[in-house]
Coordinates of C-alpha atoms in Angstrom, one line a residue:
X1 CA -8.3 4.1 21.3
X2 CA -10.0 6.2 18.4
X3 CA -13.4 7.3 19.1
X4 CA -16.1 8.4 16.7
X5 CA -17.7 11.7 16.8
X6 CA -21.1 12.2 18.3
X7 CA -24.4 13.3 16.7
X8 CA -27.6 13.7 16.9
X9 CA -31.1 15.0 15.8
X10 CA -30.2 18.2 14.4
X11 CA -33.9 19.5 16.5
X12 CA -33.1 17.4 19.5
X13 CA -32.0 19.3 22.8
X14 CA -29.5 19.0 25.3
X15 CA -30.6 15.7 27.0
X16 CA -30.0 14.0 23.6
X17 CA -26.2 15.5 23.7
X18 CA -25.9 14.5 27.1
X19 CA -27.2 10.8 26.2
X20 CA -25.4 10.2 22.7
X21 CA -21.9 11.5 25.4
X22 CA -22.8 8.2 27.8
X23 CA -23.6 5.9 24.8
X24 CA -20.9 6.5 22.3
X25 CA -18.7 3.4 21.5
X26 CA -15.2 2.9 20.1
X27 CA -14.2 2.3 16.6
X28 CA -13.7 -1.2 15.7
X29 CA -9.9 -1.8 15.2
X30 CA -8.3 -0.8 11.6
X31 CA -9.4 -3.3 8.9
X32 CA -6.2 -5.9 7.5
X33 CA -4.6 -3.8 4.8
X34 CA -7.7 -1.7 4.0
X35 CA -6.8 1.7 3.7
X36 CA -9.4 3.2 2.3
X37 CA -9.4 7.0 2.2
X38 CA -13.1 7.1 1.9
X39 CA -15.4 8.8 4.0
X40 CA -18.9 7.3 5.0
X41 CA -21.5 8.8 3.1
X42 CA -23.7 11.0 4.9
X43 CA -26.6 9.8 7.1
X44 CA -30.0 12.1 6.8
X45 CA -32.0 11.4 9.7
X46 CA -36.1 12.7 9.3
X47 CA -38.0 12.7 12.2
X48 CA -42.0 13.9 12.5
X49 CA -43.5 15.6 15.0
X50 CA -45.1 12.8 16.9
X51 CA -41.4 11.3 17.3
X52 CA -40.0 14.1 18.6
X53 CA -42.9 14.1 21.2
X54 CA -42.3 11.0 22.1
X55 CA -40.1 10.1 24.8
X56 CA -36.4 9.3 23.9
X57 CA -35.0 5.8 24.0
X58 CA -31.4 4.9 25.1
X59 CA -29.4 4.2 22.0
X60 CA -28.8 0.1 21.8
X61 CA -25.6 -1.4 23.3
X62 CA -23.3 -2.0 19.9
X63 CA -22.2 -5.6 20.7
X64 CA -18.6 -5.6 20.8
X65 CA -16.8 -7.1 17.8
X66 CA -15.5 -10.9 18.3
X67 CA -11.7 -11.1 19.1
X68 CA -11.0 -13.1 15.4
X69 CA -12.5 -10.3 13.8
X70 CA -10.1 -7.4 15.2
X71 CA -7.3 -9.5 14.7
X72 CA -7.9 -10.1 11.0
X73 CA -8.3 -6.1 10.9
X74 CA -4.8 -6.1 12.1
X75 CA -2.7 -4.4 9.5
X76 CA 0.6 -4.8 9.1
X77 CA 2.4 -2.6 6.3
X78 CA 4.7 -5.3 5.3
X79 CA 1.5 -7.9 5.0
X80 CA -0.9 -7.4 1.8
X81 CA -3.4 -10.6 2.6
X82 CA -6.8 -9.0 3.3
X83 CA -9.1 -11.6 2.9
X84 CA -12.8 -10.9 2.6
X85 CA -12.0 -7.3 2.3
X86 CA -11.1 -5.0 -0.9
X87 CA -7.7 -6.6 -3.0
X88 CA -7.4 -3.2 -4.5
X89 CA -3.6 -1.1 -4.0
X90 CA -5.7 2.0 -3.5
X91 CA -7.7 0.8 -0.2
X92 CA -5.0 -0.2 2.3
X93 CA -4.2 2.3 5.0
X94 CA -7.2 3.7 6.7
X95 CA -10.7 3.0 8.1
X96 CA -13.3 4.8 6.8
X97 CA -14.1 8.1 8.9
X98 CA -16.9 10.5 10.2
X99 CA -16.6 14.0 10.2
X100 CA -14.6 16.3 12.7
X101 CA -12.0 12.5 13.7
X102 CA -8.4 13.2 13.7
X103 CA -6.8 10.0 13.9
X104 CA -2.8 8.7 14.1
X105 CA -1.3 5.4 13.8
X106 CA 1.6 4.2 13.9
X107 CA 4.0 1.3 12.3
X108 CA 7.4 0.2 14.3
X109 CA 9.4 -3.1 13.9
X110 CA 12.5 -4.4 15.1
X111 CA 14.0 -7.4 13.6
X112 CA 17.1 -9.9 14.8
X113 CA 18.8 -10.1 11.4
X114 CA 21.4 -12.7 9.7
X115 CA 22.6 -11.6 6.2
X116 CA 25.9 -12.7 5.5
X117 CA 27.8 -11.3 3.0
X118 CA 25.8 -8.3 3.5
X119 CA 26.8 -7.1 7.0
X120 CA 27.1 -8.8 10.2
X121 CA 24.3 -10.0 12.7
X122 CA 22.5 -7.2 14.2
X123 CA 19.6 -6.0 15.5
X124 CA 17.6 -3.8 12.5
X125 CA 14.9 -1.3 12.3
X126 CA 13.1 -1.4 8.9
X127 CA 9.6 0.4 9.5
X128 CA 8.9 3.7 11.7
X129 CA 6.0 4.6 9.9
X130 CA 3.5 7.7 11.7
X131 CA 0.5 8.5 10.1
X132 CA -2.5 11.0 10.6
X133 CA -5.4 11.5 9.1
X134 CA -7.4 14.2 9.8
X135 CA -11.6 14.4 8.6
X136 CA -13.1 17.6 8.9
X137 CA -16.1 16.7 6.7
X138 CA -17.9 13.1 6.5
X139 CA -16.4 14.1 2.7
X140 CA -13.0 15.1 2.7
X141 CA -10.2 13.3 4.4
X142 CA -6.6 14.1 4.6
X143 CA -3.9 12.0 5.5
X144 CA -0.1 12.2 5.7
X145 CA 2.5 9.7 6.1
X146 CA 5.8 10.3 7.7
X147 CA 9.0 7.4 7.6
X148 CA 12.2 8.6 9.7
X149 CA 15.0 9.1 8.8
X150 CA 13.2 11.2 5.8
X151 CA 12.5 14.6 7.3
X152 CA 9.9 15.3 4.0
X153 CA 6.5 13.4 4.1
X154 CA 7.0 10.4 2.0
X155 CA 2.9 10.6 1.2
X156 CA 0.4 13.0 1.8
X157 CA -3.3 12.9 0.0
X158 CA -6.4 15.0 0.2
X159 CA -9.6 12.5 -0.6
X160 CA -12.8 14.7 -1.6
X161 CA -15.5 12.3 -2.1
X162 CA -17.9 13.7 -4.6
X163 CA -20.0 11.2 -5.1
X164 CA -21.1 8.4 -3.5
X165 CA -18.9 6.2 -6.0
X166 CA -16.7 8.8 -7.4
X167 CA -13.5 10.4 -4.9
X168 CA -11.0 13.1 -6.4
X169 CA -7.4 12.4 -5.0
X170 CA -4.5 15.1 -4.8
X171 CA -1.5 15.5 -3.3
X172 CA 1.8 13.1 -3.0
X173 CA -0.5 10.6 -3.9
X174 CA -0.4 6.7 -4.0
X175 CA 0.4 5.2 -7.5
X176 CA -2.2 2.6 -8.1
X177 CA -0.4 0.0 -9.6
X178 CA -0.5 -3.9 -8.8
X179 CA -0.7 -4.2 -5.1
X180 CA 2.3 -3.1 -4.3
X181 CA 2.3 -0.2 -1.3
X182 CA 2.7 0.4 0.9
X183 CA 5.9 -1.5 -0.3
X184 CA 7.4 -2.4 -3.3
X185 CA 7.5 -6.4 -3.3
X186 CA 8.6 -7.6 -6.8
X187 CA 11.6 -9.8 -6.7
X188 CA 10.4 -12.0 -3.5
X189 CA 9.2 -9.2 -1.1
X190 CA 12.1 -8.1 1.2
X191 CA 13.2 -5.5 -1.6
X192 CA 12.9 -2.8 0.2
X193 CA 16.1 -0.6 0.5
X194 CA 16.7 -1.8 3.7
X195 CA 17.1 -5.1 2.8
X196 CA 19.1 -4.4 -0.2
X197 CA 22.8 -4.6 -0.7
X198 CA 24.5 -1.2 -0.6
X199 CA 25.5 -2.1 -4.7
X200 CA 21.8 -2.9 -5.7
X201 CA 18.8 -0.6 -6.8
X202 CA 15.7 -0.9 -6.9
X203 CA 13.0 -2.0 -9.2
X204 CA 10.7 0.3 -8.2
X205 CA 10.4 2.8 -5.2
X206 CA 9.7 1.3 -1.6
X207 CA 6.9 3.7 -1.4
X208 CA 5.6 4.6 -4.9
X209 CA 3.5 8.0 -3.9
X210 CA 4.3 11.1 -6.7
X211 CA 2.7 14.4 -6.7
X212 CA 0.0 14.9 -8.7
X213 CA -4.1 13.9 -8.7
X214 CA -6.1 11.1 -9.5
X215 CA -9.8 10.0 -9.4
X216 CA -11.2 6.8 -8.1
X217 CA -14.7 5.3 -9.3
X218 CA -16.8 2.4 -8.3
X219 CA -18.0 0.9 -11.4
X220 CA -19.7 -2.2 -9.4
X221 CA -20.6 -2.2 -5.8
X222 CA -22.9 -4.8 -4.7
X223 CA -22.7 -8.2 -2.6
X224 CA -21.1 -10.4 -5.2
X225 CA -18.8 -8.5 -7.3
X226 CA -16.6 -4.9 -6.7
X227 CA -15.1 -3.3 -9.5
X228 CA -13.0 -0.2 -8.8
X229 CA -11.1 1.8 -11.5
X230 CA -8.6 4.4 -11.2
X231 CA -7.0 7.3 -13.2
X232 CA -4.2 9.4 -12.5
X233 CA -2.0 11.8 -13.9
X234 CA 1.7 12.4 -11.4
X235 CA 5.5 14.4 -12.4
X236 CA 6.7 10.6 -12.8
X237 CA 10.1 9.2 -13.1
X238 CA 13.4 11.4 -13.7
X239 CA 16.5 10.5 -15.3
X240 CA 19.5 10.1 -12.8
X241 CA 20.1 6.2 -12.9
X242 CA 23.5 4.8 -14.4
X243 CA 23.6 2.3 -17.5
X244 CA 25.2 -0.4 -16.7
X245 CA 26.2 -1.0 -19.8
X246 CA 27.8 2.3 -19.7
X247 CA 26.6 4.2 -23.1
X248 CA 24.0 6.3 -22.0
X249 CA 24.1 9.3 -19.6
X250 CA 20.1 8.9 -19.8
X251 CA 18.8 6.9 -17.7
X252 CA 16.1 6.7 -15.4
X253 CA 16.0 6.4 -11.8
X254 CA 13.0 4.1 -10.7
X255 CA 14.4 4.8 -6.3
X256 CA 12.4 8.4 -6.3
X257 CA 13.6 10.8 -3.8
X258 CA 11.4 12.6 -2.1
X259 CA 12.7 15.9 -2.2
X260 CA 13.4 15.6 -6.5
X261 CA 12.1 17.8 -8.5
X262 CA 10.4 17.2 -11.5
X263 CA 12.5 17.5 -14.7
X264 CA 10.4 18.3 -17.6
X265 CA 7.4 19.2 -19.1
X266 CA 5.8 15.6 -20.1
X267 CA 3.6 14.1 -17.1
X268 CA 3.1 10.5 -16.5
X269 CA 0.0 9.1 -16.1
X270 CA -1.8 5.5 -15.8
X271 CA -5.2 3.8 -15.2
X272 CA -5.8 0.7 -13.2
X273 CA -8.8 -1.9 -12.4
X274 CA -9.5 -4.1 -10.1
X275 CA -12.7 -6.6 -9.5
X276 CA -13.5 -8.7 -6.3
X277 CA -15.9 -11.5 -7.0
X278 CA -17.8 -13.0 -4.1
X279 CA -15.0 -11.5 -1.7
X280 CA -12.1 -15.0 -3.3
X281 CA -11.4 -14.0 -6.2
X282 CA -9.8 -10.7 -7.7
X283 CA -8.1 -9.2 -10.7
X284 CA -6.2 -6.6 -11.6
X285 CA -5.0 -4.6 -14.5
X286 CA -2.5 -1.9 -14.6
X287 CA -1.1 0.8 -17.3
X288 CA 1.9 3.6 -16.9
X289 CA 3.4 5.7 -19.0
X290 CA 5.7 9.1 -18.7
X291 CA 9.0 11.0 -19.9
X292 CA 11.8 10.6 -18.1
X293 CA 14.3 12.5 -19.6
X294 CA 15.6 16.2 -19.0
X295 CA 14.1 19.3 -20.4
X296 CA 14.9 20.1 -23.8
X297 CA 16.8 16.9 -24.3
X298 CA 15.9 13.5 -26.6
X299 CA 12.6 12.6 -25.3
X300 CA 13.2 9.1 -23.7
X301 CA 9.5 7.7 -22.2
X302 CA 9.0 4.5 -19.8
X303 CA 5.5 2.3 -20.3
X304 CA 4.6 -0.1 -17.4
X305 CA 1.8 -3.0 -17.5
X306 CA 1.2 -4.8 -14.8
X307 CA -1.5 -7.8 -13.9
X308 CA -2.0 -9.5 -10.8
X309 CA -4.7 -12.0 -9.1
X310 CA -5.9 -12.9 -5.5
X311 CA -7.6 -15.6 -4.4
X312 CA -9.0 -16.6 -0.7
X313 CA -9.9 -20.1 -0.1
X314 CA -11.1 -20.3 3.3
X315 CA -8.0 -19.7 5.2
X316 CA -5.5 -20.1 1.9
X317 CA -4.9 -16.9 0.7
X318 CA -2.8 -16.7 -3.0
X319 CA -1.2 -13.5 -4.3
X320 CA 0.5 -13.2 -7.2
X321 CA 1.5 -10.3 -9.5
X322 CA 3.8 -9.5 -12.7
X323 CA 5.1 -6.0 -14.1
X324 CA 6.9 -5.1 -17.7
X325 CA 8.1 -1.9 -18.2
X326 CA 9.7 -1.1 -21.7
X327 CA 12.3 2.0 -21.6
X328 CA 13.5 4.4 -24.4
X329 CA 17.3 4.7 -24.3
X330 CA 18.0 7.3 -27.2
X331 CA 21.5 8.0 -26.5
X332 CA 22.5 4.2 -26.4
X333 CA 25.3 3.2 -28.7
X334 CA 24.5 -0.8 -28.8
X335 CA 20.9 -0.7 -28.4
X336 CA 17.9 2.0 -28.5
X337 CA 15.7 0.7 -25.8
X338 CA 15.9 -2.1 -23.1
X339 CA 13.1 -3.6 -21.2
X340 CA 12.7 -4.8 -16.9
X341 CA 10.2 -7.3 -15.4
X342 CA 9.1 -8.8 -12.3
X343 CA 6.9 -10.8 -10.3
X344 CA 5.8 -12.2 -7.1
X345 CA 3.5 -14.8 -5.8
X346 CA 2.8 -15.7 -1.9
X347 CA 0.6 -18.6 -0.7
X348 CA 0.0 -18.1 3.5
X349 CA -2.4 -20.6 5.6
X350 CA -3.7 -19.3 8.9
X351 CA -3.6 -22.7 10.7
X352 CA -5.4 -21.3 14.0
X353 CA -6.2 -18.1 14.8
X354 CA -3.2 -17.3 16.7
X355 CA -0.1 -18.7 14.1
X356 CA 0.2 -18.2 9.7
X357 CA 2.5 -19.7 7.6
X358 CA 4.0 -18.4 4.5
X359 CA 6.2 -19.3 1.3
X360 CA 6.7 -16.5 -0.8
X361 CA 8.7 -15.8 -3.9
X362 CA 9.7 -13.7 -6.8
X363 CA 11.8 -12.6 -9.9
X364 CA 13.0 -9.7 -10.7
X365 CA 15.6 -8.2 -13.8
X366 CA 16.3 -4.6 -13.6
X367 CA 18.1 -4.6 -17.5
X368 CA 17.0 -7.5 -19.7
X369 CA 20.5 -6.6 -21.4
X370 CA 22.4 -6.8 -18.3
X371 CA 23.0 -9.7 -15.9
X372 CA 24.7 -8.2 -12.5
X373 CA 23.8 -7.9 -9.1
X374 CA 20.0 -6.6 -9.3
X375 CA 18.9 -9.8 -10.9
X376 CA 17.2 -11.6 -8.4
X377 CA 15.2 -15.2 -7.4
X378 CA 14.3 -15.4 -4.2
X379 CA 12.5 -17.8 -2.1
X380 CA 11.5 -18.0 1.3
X381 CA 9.2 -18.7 4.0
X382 CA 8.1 -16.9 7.4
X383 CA 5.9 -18.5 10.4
X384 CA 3.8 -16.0 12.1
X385 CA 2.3 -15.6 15.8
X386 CA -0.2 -13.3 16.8
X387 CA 0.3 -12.3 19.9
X388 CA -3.0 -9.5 20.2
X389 CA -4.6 -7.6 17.4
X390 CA -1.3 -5.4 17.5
X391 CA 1.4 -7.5 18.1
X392 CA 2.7 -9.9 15.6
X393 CA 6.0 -12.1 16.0
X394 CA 7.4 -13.5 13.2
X395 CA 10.9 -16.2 11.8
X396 CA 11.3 -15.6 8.3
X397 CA 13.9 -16.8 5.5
X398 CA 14.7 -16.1 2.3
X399 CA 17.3 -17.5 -0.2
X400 CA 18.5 -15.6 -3.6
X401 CA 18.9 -18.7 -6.1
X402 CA 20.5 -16.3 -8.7
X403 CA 24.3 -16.1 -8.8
X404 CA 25.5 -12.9 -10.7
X405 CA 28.8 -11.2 -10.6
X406 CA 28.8 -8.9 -7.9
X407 CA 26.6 -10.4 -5.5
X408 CA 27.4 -11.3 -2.2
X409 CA 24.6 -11.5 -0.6
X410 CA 22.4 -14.9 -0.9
X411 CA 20.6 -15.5 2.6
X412 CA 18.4 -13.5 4.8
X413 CA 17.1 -14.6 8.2
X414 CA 15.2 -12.1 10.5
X415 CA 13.8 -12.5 13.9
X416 CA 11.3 -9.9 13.7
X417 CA 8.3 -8.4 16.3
X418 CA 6.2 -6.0 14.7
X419 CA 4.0 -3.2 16.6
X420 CA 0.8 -1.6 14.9
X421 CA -1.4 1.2 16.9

């Protein structure tokens, strides 16, 4: 269990070491799909003379936190419901820290799967996720996120708070766009390449995190409303994808490797918002633009927008989301340009505090040119019991209502247990 550093009157002696040592308390569990990078600002304690003559007081026994409350600050990296807490993409992975705290955490699952056409029943592992943060000032944080079998990082992010409101972000940094990491969940939300078919790619990267920086602000912060914004400039999307119309040898690949290098000169950058009002309702807008093509050929650019709204109803919770993205194709034959869409919408109740239901769905169309096997409707549902605040069991089905030549895979079932530490 993570513990927070100690402290004390920077004039205080030794017995006020010893006694912060035999009062400290643990950190409260990690906050449902809040991971913010943030750091807690600084604390300036001022103390006169006549209080440090006085005699000192034993620190007040923190009451520990109520068992409801650490399990709805269980995350799970495939769940995105946070009510009461921050809807925004950028805020999703980590507890705020104090100085000097290394901290790791870990994400495993292990699911009992039925997906016919696809491959045969079998047990499947679709998240080993290991992260670690490290905080060696209450205003810099850094935090890195490795996802076997990669052997490369597939995120890694310094966070310098500057401000109280403003924080500077570089490294292999999360994209904020929509909602969607840690995972990708246009189309229905089991799209990640685990869960595709061998023949299908992707709409946009499991894990959307791209070298480069970025700045977060708080426009509003108060009781009522949260307004966050966020700028960013990353090497974007390279070329490498197939047409499947089979005229252009540009085309972009939207499944980002981690270990590809950039391609040409032109960055891609974007801009996001997001307000919270009275902790139920939020909305989001999102902007993204960049080059995809090779160096010193045809430049050929991709411009995403995205929108997407939250709202928590005492224990309803509604998600939904939607994404266009329009793409140059210069060396097209039969057309100069095609464009791809998708969205998703999920509507959970937590009947009791132990058990959540689900029905989720989404859409998504890689080449509005093109019908083939990426097209995709899917619906589904998924009943969830909470066993502790790290243990979550969970049947969940999804069907894909869209028939297209080359598909063979329509049904999903999984049997999964999920472990977060």
């Amino acid at each position: 269990m993570n513990r927070p550093p100690l402290f004390g009157g920077k004039h205080l002696g030794l017995a006020l070491l010893i006694l912060a040592l035999l009062t400290s308390v643990p950190l409260p569990t990690m906050a449902q799909q809040s991971p913010s990078l943030l750091v807690a600002a600084r604390k300036k304690r001022s103390t006169t003379k006549k209080q440090r003559a006085a005699p000192i007081k034993k620190a007040p026994e923190k009451t520990p936190e109520p068992q409801q409350a650490r399990e709805e600050k269980t995350v799970d990296l495939t769940e995105l419901d946070q009510q009461a807490n921050s809807s925004e993409s950028y805020n999703r992975l980590h507890d705020k820290q104090s100085a000097s705290t290394a901290n790791f955490r870990t994400y495993f699952d292990i699911a009992f799967s039925y997906r016919p056409g696809d491959q045969p029943i079998s047990f499947e592992n679709f998240h080993s996720t290991f992260l670690l943060e490290y905080t060696p000032l209450t205003e810099l944080t850094f935090v890195v996120g490795l996802a076997p079998p990669t052997v490369l990082p597939l995120y890694y992010e310094m966070d310098w708070q500057i401000t109280d409101r403003l924080t500077l972000r570089l490294g292999r940094i999360w994209v904020p766009f929509d909602q969607i990491n840690p995972h990708n969940t246009f189309g229905g939300f089991i799209n990640t390449s685990l869960l595709r078919a061998a023949n299908q790619e992707a709409f946009l990267p499991d894990v959307w995190a791209d070298l480069g920086a970025g700045a977060k602000y708080d426009l509003v912060r108060d009781d009522t409303l949260q307004i966050e914004t966020h700028i960013y400039v990353v090497n974007g999307f390279g070329q490498g994808g197939t047409d499947p119309k089979g005229e252009s040898s540009t085309y972009p690949d939207f499944s980002l490797p981690v270990a590809r290098q950039d391609n040409n000169d032109d960055k891609a950058f974007g801009a996001r918002i997001h307000g919270l009002y009275n902790h139920s309702v939020g909305l989001g807008l999102s902007f993204f633009t960049g080059g995809y093509n090779n160096q010193g050929t045809t430049n050929a650019r991709i411009t995403m927008l995205g929108a997407d709204f939250q709202a928590y109803i005492a224990a309803l919770s509604f998600r939904a989301g939607y994404a266009y993205m329009y793409v140059d194709l210069p060396l097209g034959t039969s057309r100069q340009s095609y464009t791809r869409g998708g969205l998703y919408t999920e509507l959970t109740l937590r009947a009791t505090d132990k058990w959540k239901l689900g029905i989720l769905g989404g859409v998504q169309q890689n080449d509005n040119n093109v019908s083939d096997q990426n097209d995709r409707t899917i619906w589904g549902g998924k009943i969830e019991y909470l066993i502790n605040h790290m243990m979550i069991v969970s049947l969940q089905y999804f069907k894909d209502l869209r028939q297209s030549p080359g598909k063979t895979n329509f049904d999903v079932a999984l049997l999964r247990y999920s472990l977060t530490l």
